Coordinates of C-alpha atoms in Angstrom, one line a residue:
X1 CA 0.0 0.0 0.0
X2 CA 3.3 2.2 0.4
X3 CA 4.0 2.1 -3.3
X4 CA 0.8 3.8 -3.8
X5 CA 2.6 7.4 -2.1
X6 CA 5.4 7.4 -4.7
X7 CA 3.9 8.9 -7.5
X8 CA 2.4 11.6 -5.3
X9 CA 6.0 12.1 -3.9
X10 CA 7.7 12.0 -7.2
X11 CA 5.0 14.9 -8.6
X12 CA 5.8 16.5 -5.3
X13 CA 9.7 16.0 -6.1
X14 CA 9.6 17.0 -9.5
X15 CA 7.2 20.4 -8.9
X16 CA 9.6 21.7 -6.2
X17 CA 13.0 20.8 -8.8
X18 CA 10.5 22.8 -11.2
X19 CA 9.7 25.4 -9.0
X20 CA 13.6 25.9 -8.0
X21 CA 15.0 25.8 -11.5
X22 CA 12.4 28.6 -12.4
X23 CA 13.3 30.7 -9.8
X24 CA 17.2 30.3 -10.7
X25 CA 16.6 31.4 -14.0
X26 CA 15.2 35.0 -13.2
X27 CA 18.0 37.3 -12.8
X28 CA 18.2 40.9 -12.6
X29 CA 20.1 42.3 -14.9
X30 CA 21.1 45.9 -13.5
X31 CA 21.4 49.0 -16.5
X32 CA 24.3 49.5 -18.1
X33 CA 26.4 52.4 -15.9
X34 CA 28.3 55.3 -17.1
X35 CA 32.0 56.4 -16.6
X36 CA 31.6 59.5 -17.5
X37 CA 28.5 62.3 -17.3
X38 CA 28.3 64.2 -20.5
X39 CA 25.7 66.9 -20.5
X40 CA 25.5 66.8 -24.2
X41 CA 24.3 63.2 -24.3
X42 CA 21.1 61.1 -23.2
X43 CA 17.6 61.9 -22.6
X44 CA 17.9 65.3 -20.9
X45 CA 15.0 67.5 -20.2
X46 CA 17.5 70.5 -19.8
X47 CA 18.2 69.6 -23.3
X48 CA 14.2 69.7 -24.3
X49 CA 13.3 72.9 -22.7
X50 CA 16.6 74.5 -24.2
X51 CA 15.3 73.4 -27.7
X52 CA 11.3 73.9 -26.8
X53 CA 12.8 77.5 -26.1
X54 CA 14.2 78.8 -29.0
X55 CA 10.4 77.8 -30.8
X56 CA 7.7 79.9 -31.5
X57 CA 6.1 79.0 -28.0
X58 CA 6.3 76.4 -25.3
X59 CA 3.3 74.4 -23.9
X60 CA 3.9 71.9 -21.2
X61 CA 0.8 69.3 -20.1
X62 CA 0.9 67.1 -16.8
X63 CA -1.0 63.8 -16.7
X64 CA -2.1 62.7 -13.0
X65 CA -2.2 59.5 -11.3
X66 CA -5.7 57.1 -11.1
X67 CA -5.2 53.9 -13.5
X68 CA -7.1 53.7 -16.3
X69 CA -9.3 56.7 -15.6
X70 CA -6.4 59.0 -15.6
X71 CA -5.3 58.0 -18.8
X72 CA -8.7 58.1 -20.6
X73 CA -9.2 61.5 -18.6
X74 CA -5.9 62.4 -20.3
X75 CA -6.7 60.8 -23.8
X76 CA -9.9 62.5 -23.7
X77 CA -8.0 66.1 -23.6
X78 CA -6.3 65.1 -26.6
X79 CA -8.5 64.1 -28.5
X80 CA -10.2 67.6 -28.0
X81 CA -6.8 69.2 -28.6
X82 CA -6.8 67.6 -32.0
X83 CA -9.3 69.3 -32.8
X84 CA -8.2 72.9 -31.8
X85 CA -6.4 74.8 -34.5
X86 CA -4.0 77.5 -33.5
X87 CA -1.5 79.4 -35.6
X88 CA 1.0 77.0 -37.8
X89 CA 4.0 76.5 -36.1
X90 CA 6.8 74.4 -37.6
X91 CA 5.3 71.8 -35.1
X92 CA 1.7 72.1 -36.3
X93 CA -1.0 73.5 -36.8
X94 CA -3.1 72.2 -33.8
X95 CA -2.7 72.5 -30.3
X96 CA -2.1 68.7 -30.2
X97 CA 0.7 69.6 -32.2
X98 CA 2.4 71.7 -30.0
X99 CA 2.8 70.4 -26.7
X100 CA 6.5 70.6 -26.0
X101 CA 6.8 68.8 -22.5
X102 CA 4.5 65.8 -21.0
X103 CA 4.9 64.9 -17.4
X104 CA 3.0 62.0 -15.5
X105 CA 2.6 59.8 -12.8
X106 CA 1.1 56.4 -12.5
X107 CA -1.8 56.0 -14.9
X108 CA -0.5 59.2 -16.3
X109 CA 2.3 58.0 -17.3
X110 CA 1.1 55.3 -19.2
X111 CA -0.5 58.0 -21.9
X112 CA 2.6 60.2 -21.5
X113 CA 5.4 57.9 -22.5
X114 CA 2.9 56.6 -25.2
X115 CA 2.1 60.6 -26.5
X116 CA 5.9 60.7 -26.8
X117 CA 6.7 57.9 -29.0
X118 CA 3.7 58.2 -31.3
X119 CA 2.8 61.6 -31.4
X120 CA 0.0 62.6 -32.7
X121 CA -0.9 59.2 -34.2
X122 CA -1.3 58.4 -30.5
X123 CA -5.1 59.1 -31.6
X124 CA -6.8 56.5 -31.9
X125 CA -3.7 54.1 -31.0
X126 CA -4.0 54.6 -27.5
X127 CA -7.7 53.8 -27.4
X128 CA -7.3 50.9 -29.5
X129 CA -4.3 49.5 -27.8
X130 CA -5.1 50.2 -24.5
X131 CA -8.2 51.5 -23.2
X132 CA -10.5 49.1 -25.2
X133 CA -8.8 46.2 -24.0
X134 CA -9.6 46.3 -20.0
X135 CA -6.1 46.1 -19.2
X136 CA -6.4 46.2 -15.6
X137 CA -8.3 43.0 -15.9
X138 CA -5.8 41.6 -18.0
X139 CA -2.6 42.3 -15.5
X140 CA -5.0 41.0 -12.0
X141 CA -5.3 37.8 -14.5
X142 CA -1.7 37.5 -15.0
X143 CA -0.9 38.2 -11.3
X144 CA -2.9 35.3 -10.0
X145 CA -2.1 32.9 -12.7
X146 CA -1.3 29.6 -11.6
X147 CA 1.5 29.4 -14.9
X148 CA 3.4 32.6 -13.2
X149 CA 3.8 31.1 -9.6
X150 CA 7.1 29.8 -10.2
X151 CA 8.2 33.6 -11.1
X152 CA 6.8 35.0 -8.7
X153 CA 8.0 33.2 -5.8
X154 CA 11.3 34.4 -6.8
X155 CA 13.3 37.1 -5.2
X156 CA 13.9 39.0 -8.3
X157 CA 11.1 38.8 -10.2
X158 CA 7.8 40.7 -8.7
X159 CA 4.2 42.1 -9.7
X160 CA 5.7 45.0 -11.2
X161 CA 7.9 43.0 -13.3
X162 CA 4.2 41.8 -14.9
X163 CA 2.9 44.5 -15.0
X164 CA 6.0 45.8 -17.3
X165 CA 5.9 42.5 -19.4
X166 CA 1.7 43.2 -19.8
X167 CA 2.7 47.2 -20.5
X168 CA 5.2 45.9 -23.2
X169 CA 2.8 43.4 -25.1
X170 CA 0.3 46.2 -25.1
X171 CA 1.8 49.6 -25.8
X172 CA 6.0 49.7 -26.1
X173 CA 6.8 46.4 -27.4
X174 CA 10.1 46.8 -25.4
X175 CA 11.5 49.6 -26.8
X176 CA 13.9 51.7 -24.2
X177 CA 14.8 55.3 -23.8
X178 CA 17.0 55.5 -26.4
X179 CA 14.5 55.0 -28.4
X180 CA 12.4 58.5 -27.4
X181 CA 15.6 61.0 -29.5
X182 CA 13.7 59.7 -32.3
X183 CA 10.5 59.7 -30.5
X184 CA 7.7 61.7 -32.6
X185 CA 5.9 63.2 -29.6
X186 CA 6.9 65.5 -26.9
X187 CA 9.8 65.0 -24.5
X188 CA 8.2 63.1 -21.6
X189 CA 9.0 62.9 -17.5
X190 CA 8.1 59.9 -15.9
X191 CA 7.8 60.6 -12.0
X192 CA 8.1 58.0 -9.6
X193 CA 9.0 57.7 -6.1
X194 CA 12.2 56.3 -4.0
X195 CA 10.6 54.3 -1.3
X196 CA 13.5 54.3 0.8
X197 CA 14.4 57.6 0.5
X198 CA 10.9 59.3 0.1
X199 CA 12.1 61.1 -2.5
X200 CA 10.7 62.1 -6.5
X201 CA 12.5 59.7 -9.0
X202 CA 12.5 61.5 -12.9
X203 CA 13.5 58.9 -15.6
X204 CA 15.3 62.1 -17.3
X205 CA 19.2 61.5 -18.0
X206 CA 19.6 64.6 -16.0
X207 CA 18.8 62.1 -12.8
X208 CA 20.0 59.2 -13.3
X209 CA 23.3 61.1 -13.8
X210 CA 23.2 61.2 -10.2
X211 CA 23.3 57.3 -9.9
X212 CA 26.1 57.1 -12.7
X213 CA 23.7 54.8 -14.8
X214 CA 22.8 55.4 -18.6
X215 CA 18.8 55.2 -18.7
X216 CA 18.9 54.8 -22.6
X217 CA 19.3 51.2 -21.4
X218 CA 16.2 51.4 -19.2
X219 CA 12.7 49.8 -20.7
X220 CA 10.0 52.5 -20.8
X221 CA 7.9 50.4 -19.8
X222 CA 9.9 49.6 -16.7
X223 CA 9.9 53.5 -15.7
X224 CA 5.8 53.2 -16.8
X225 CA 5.3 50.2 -14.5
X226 CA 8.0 52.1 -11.3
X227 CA 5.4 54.6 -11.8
X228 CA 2.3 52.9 -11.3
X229 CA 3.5 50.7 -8.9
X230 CA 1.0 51.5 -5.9
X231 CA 2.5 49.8 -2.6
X232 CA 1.0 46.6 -1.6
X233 CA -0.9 46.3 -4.7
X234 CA 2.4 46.1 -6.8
X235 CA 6.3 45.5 -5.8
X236 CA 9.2 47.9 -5.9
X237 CA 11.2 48.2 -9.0
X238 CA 14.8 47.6 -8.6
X239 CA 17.0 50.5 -9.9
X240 CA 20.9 49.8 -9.3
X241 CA 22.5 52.9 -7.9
X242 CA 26.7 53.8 -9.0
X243 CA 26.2 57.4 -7.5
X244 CA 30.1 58.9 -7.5
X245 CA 31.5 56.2 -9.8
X246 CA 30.9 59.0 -12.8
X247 CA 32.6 62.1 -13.0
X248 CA 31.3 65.0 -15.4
X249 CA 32.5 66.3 -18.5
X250 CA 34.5 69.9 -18.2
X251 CA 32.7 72.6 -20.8
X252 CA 36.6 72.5 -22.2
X253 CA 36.3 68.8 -23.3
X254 CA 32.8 69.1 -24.6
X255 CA 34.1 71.3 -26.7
X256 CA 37.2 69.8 -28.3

């Protein structure tokens, strides 16, 4: 009657070896740091402003927090701003046109790094990507999914990371900061918070100087998904930090 545990054993066996191979192969893989600050390179909002600046005028739009109703909130405003002529610019010739700067938070920033890649084609791309889809329904799916157990239970692999993945397959299909100095939109900010600290994070260049890491390496959706993530509801993002391992670039060798 003994023999009749084993296969339950060997199931239990083999799930755990499963289970412990699965979390071995999640790794964090830290961005790539920098030697050297140069205030000529990287996503820099100094940069944007200094070149919003010398325009014909310079309009700047923030984008609260509150999930999905703070992004259609803040979809709805441009679709309206579509529709609003004002006088050509080299940008445009509509006020959607001309918005400069984009800053969000949470659900926010979910429409403001989108607005930045797309541009105005962001209408009716977000909607159709994004807000028609329930995507809150789709990420609570994936986060009690029996299939993504094994992840989870790992040390280096949380709810955020999930909600990045989900952020990805929807919206930025993995593309990273280096990919916004070709971006067709405005210059978006990305605000998020350093829970240890208690201070505001900015995925500009112009911060992450400060931690000697090059955030053209970073996933936008992995600054989207830092954003949104809500405590207890979602985990803290990892960030490594090389904060006086850089040193800055003299105006003499920027200029040779």
């Amino acid at each position: 009657m003994k023999l009749t545990h084993f296969p339950f054993k060997s199931s239990l066996l083999a799930g755990s070896i499963a289970l412990l191979a699965a979390c071995n192969s999640i790794t964090y893989h830290p961005t790539k740091t920098i030697e050297q600050i140069d205030p000529q390179k990287g996503y820099r909002l100094e940069n944007a402003m200094q070149q919003a600046l010398q325009k014909e005028n310079l309009v700047i739009m923030t984008f609260s927090g509150g999930g999905s109703r703070a992004a259609s909130l803040g979809y709805g405003v441009l679709e309206q701003f579509q529709n609003v002529s004002v006088r050509p610019t080299e940008k445009g010739s509509t006020l959607l046109q001309n918005i400069d700067i984009v800053y969000g938070v949470s659900g926010g920033s979910v429409l403001a790094a989108y607005f930045a890649l797309e541009g105005q084609d962001i209408i009716p791309k977000f909607n159709n990507s994004f807000l028609k889809k329930n995507f809150q329904k789709k990420v609570i799916n994936e986060v009690f999914s029996v299939s993504n157990v094994p992840r989870l239970t790992s040390p280096q692999f949380g709810r955020s990371d999930l909600l990045q993945e989900q952020l990805n397959l929807a919206l930025y299909r993995g593309k990273k900061f280096a990919d916004l100095e070709q971006r067709k939109g405005p210059f978006a900010v990305i605000n998020a918070t350093d829970m240890v600290a208690g201070q505001e994070v900015s995925f500009t260049q112009d911060f992450f100087d400060w931690l000697c890491v090059d955030l053209n390496d970073v996933e936008i959706a992995r600054a989207v998904a830092a954003s949104s993530a809500v405590p207890l509801i979602f985990s803290p993002i990892t960030q490594n930090n090389h904060g006086g391992a850089c040193q800055a670039k003299s105006k003499k060798e920027l200029l040779t």
